[in-house]
Tab-separated table of C-alpha atoms in Angstrom:
chain	number	residue	atom	x	y	z
A	1	MET	CA	-10.384	37.702	6.767
A	2	SER	CA	-6.934	38.704	5.508
A	3	ASP	CA	-4.685	36.327	3.630
A	4	SER	CA	-2.287	36.111	6.582
A	5	ASN	CA	-5.057	35.249	9.031
A	6	SER	CA	-6.452	32.682	6.601
A	7	PHE	CA	-3.011	31.105	6.189
A	8	ILE	CA	-2.522	30.945	9.967
A	9	SER	CA	-5.951	29.371	10.452
A	10	HIS	CA	-5.075	26.705	7.859
A	11	LEU	CA	-1.801	25.979	9.668
A	12	ILE	CA	-3.638	25.649	12.968
A	13	GLU	CA	-6.143	23.245	11.434
A	14	LEU	CA	-3.328	21.265	9.812
A	15	ARG	CA	-1.505	20.992	13.136
A	16	SER	CA	-4.698	19.881	14.862
A	17	ARG	CA	-5.362	17.153	12.313
A	18	LEU	CA	-1.748	15.954	12.370
A	19	LEU	CA	-1.889	15.706	16.156
A	20	LYS	CA	-5.124	13.721	15.927
A	21	ALA	CA	-3.521	11.374	13.393
A	22	VAL	CA	-0.464	10.823	15.611
A	23	LEU	CA	-2.693	10.355	18.646
A	24	SER	CA	-4.720	7.694	16.847
A	25	ILE	CA	-1.508	5.750	16.160
A	26	LEU	CA	-0.481	5.985	19.817
A	27	VAL	CA	-3.935	4.911	21.016
A	28	ILE	CA	-3.669	1.760	18.898
A	29	PHE	CA	-0.006	1.186	19.751
A	30	VAL	CA	-0.367	1.194	23.552
A	31	PRO	CA	-2.637	-1.878	23.870
A	32	LEU	CA	-0.799	-3.684	21.071
A	33	ALA	CA	2.525	-3.192	22.862
A	34	PHE	CA	1.485	-5.788	25.461
A	35	PHE	CA	1.276	-8.374	22.674
A	36	ALA	CA	4.454	-7.328	20.835
A	37	GLN	CA	6.151	-10.711	21.241
A	38	ASP	CA	3.060	-12.601	20.070
A	39	LEU	CA	2.683	-10.288	17.072
A	40	TYR	CA	6.278	-10.878	16.053
A	41	HIS	CA	5.842	-14.633	16.350
A	42	LEU	CA	2.757	-14.370	14.118
A	43	LEU	CA	4.767	-12.391	11.584
A	44	ALA	CA	7.579	-14.950	11.690
A	45	THR	CA	5.255	-17.950	11.280
A	46	PRO	CA	5.633	-18.208	7.461
A	47	LEU	CA	9.406	-18.353	7.840
A	48	LEU	CA	9.349	-20.690	10.841
A	49	ASN	CA	7.137	-23.116	8.931
A	50	ALA	CA	9.647	-23.186	6.064
A	51	MET	CA	12.771	-23.557	8.199
A	52	PRO	CA	14.368	-26.981	8.728
A	53	ASP	CA	13.429	-28.971	11.821
A	54	ASN	CA	15.159	-28.031	15.077
A	55	SER	CA	16.227	-24.650	13.671
A	56	GLN	CA	15.256	-21.235	14.962
A	57	MET	CA	15.720	-17.553	14.356
A	58	ILE	CA	18.577	-15.678	16.039
A	59	ALA	CA	19.277	-12.220	17.444
A	60	THR	CA	22.704	-10.809	16.624
A	61	ASP	CA	22.136	-7.584	18.539
A	62	VAL	CA	21.674	-7.300	22.308
A	63	GLY	CA	18.546	-5.155	22.058
A	64	ALA	CA	17.000	-6.932	19.083
A	65	PRO	CA	14.634	-9.187	21.114
A	66	PHE	CA	13.034	-6.006	22.466
A	67	PHE	CA	13.340	-3.499	19.634
A	68	ALA	CA	12.284	-5.764	16.750
A	69	PRO	CA	8.831	-6.566	18.224
A	70	PHE	CA	8.558	-2.933	19.373
A	71	LYS	CA	9.203	-1.651	15.860
A	72	LEU	CA	6.766	-4.153	14.373
A	73	THR	CA	4.046	-3.050	16.794
A	74	LEU	CA	4.592	0.606	15.921
A	75	VAL	CA	4.369	-0.088	12.178
A	76	LEU	CA	1.277	-2.247	12.718
A	77	ALA	CA	-0.342	0.572	14.718
A	78	PHE	CA	0.292	2.907	11.789
A	79	PHE	CA	-1.215	0.413	9.344
A	80	LEU	CA	-4.342	0.033	11.470
A	81	ALA	CA	-4.660	3.801	11.927
A	82	ILE	CA	-4.476	4.515	8.189
A	83	PRO	CA	-8.289	4.927	7.803
A	84	PHE	CA	-8.379	7.569	10.534
A	85	VAL	CA	-5.226	9.259	9.185
A	86	LEU	CA	-6.774	9.438	5.720
A	87	TYR	CA	-9.979	10.783	7.267
A	88	GLN	CA	-7.985	13.644	8.791
A	89	ILE	CA	-6.368	14.327	5.411
A	90	TRP	CA	-9.788	14.291	3.794
A	91	GLY	CA	-11.179	16.678	6.415
A	92	PHE	CA	-8.374	19.126	5.659
A	93	ILE	CA	-8.579	19.114	1.859
A	94	ALA	CA	-12.345	18.602	1.379
A	95	PRO	CA	-13.379	22.264	1.915
A	96	GLY	CA	-11.184	23.287	-1.029
A	97	LEU	CA	-12.599	20.719	-3.461
A	98	TYR	CA	-15.440	21.048	-5.937
A	99	ARG	CA	-18.429	18.761	-5.623
A	100	ASN	CA	-17.351	16.534	-8.536
A	101	GLU	CA	-13.869	16.259	-7.019
A	102	LYS	CA	-15.333	15.186	-3.680
A	103	LYS	CA	-17.351	12.480	-5.427
A	104	LEU	CA	-14.107	11.053	-6.837
A	105	ILE	CA	-11.613	11.557	-4.014
A	106	ALA	CA	-13.749	10.123	-1.192
A	107	PRO	CA	-14.238	6.690	-2.841
A	108	LEU	CA	-10.573	6.653	-3.880
A	109	LEU	CA	-9.431	7.192	-0.294
A	110	LEU	CA	-11.563	4.262	0.837
A	111	SER	CA	-10.533	2.006	-2.035
A	112	SER	CA	-6.837	2.869	-1.642
A	113	THR	CA	-6.999	1.847	2.022
A	114	LEU	CA	-8.681	-1.471	1.209
A	115	LEU	CA	-6.243	-2.144	-1.638
A	116	PHE	CA	-3.262	-1.440	0.629
A	117	TYR	CA	-4.592	-3.914	3.187
A	118	ALA	CA	-5.269	-6.420	0.399
A	119	GLY	CA	-1.672	-6.117	-0.798
A	120	ILE	CA	-0.335	-6.805	2.694
A	121	ALA	CA	-2.670	-9.778	3.178
A	122	PHE	CA	-1.708	-11.175	-0.229
A	123	ALA	CA	1.985	-10.889	0.646
A	124	TYR	CA	1.566	-12.606	4.020
A	125	PHE	CA	-0.768	-15.447	3.075
A	126	VAL	CA	0.295	-16.182	-0.515
A	127	VAL	CA	3.755	-14.818	-1.248
A	128	PHE	CA	5.630	-15.401	2.014
A	129	PRO	CA	5.070	-19.181	2.177
A	130	VAL	CA	6.343	-19.525	-1.395
A	131	ILE	CA	9.440	-17.348	-1.189
A	132	PHE	CA	10.509	-18.606	2.245
A	133	ALA	CA	10.160	-22.194	1.104
A	134	PHE	CA	12.350	-21.251	-1.859
A	135	PHE	CA	15.008	-19.657	0.365
A	136	ALA	CA	14.935	-22.531	2.850
A	137	GLY	CA	15.385	-25.028	0.018
A	138	ILE	CA	18.731	-23.512	-0.988
A	139	GLU	CA	21.490	-25.521	0.673
A	140	ILE	CA	25.083	-24.346	0.844
A	141	SER	CA	27.680	-26.649	2.314
A	142	GLY	CA	28.772	-25.499	5.752
A	143	VAL	CA	26.082	-22.807	6.038
A	144	ALA	CA	23.180	-23.193	8.473
A	145	PHE	CA	19.852	-21.612	7.554
A	146	THR	CA	19.263	-19.145	10.392
A	147	THR	CA	17.789	-15.647	10.174
A	148	ASP	CA	18.353	-12.611	12.366
A	149	ILE	CA	15.054	-11.261	13.702
A	150	SER	CA	15.906	-7.636	12.846
A	151	SER	CA	16.938	-8.511	9.284
A	152	TYR	CA	13.794	-10.567	8.845
A	153	LEU	CA	11.612	-7.700	10.059
A	154	ALA	CA	13.267	-5.241	7.675
A	155	PHE	CA	12.838	-7.654	4.761
A	156	VAL	CA	9.192	-8.335	5.548
A	157	LEU	CA	8.294	-4.667	5.991
A	158	LYS	CA	9.849	-3.839	2.626
A	159	LEU	CA	7.709	-6.511	0.982
A	160	PHE	CA	4.605	-5.285	2.817
A	161	PHE	CA	5.148	-1.757	1.527
A	162	ALA	CA	6.012	-3.038	-1.950
A	163	PHE	CA	2.860	-5.140	-2.253
A	164	GLY	CA	0.707	-2.511	-0.547
A	165	LEU	CA	1.860	0.133	-3.022
A	166	ALA	CA	1.661	-2.278	-5.972
A	167	PHE	CA	-2.008	-2.869	-5.202
A	168	GLU	CA	-2.607	0.897	-5.499
A	169	ILE	CA	-2.190	0.680	-9.285
A	170	PRO	CA	-5.933	1.068	-10.025
A	171	VAL	CA	-6.076	4.238	-7.940
A	172	ALA	CA	-3.047	5.691	-9.731
A	173	VAL	CA	-4.511	4.839	-13.154
A	174	ILE	CA	-7.880	6.383	-12.304
A	175	LEU	CA	-6.273	9.574	-11.010
A	176	MET	CA	-4.148	9.930	-14.153
A	177	CYS	CA	-7.186	9.460	-16.382
A	178	TRP	CA	-9.273	11.866	-14.331
A	179	ALA	CA	-6.529	14.527	-14.370
A	180	GLY	CA	-6.174	14.202	-18.123
A	181	ILE	CA	-2.561	13.033	-17.947
A	182	THR	CA	-3.479	10.013	-20.030
A	183	ASP	CA	-6.553	8.096	-21.113
A	184	ALA	CA	-7.745	4.518	-21.310
A	185	ALA	CA	-6.943	4.194	-25.016
A	186	SER	CA	-3.339	5.308	-24.527
A	187	LEU	CA	-2.899	2.919	-21.618
A	188	ARG	CA	-4.278	0.025	-23.657
A	189	ALA	CA	-1.762	0.829	-26.386
A	190	LYS	CA	1.028	0.660	-23.792
A	191	ARG	CA	-0.153	-2.716	-22.438
A	192	PRO	CA	2.842	-4.724	-23.813
A	193	TYR	CA	5.275	-2.359	-22.079
A	194	VAL	CA	3.283	-2.553	-18.851
A	195	ILE	CA	3.329	-6.342	-18.904
A	196	VAL	CA	7.103	-6.345	-19.322
A	197	GLY	CA	7.407	-3.709	-16.605
A	198	VAL	CA	5.387	-5.607	-13.998
A	199	PHE	CA	7.442	-8.754	-14.556
A	200	VAL	CA	10.636	-6.719	-14.180
A	201	VAL	CA	9.290	-5.362	-10.887
A	202	GLY	CA	8.373	-8.897	-9.841
A	203	MET	CA	11.894	-10.046	-10.689
A	204	LEU	CA	13.450	-7.271	-8.580
A	205	LEU	CA	11.227	-7.738	-5.517
A	206	THR	CA	10.967	-11.522	-5.349
A	207	PRO	CA	13.307	-14.529	-5.493
A	208	PRO	CA	14.619	-15.514	-8.940
A	209	ASP	CA	11.982	-18.100	-9.785
A	210	ILE	CA	9.047	-17.704	-12.139
A	211	ILE	CA	6.436	-18.627	-9.518
A	212	SER	CA	7.425	-15.907	-7.060
A	213	GLN	CA	7.774	-13.324	-9.825
A	214	SER	CA	4.354	-14.195	-11.193
A	215	LEU	CA	2.770	-13.903	-7.744
A	216	LEU	CA	3.531	-10.184	-7.854
A	217	ALA	CA	3.462	-9.484	-11.593
A	218	VAL	CA	0.114	-11.104	-12.440
A	219	PRO	CA	-1.904	-9.263	-9.736
A	220	MET	CA	-0.261	-5.975	-10.800
A	221	TRP	CA	-1.293	-6.633	-14.402
A	222	ILE	CA	-4.860	-7.495	-13.391
A	223	LEU	CA	-5.084	-4.373	-11.225
A	224	PHE	CA	-3.781	-2.306	-14.132
A	225	GLU	CA	-6.556	-3.658	-16.351
A	226	ILE	CA	-9.138	-2.882	-13.659
A	227	GLY	CA	-7.759	0.639	-13.423
A	228	ILE	CA	-8.164	1.083	-17.185
A	229	LEU	CA	-11.797	-0.061	-17.081
A	230	ILE	CA	-12.699	2.316	-14.269
A	231	GLY	CA	-10.416	5.111	-15.484
A	232	ALA	CA	-12.261	5.188	-18.812
A	233	LEU	CA	-15.335	6.398	-16.928
A	234	TYR	CA	-13.424	9.329	-15.425
A	235	SER	CA	-11.418	10.459	-18.449
A	236	PRO	CA	-12.142	14.066	-19.491
A	237	LYS	CA	-14.411	14.194	-22.512
A	238	SER	CA	-13.129	15.655	-25.735
A	239	ASP	CA	-14.692	18.768	-27.271
A	240	GLU	CA	-16.386	16.654	-29.937
A	241	GLU	CA	-17.953	14.370	-27.315
A	242	GLU	CA	-19.187	17.358	-25.338
A	243	LYS	CA	-20.712	18.892	-28.496
A	244	GLU	CA	-22.456	15.609	-29.319
A	245	GLU	CA	-23.886	15.358	-25.813
A	246	HIS	CA	-25.025	18.981	-25.988
A	247	GLN	CA	-26.738	18.351	-29.340
A	248	GLU	CA	-28.483	15.264	-27.976
A	249	VAL	CA	-29.769	17.201	-24.972
A	250	SER	CA	-30.924	20.110	-27.123
């Protein structure tokens, strides 16, 4: 097969897998669309529980009561379809990988999905009640605590992505060690800088109180340490280590 025919066949396969990924999102979205209002209310529950009595959220745009739940449902469909989307990505790249690469990438795809879900769940069940209680407790004379539903959705989705990506730290550390970009010893030496860095990230993504900052920073630090422990197993061996192993075998 010529290079041009091979390239075209790869493009056709890529298009097919992309269409399957998009179709999986639509298949999940259609039934969820009937429960869009209920899903939005579930998402808003942490804020509603923190708001003062007899207060409610508002819609400052005419189409917001429809489009905000619609957008949430579409994003949720994408989140739920991530395993199938990653499976399509795996099916496309797997034929070009060596056996040892397949042994690493396949578990990482699964673990990255679970970690992303864990980050979202941690944000919803642990972080949201704390930060919304903090916001609701701030009183300014003449200002009523009300939140626009579109602004709330945008804020929550940013935090979901932030925590979902933050929980991918072990995967990133393992990949860097496996690729030889760094190693476990170097990362341990940089631990003080990492600790400062995660608290800076926590300060930027959460309200300005130590509890909220720690709710993001401490899990990131723990995940970093887990990544170091596992990454040490995948770090490329030095020439001396390979010679020692060869001598032991011989």
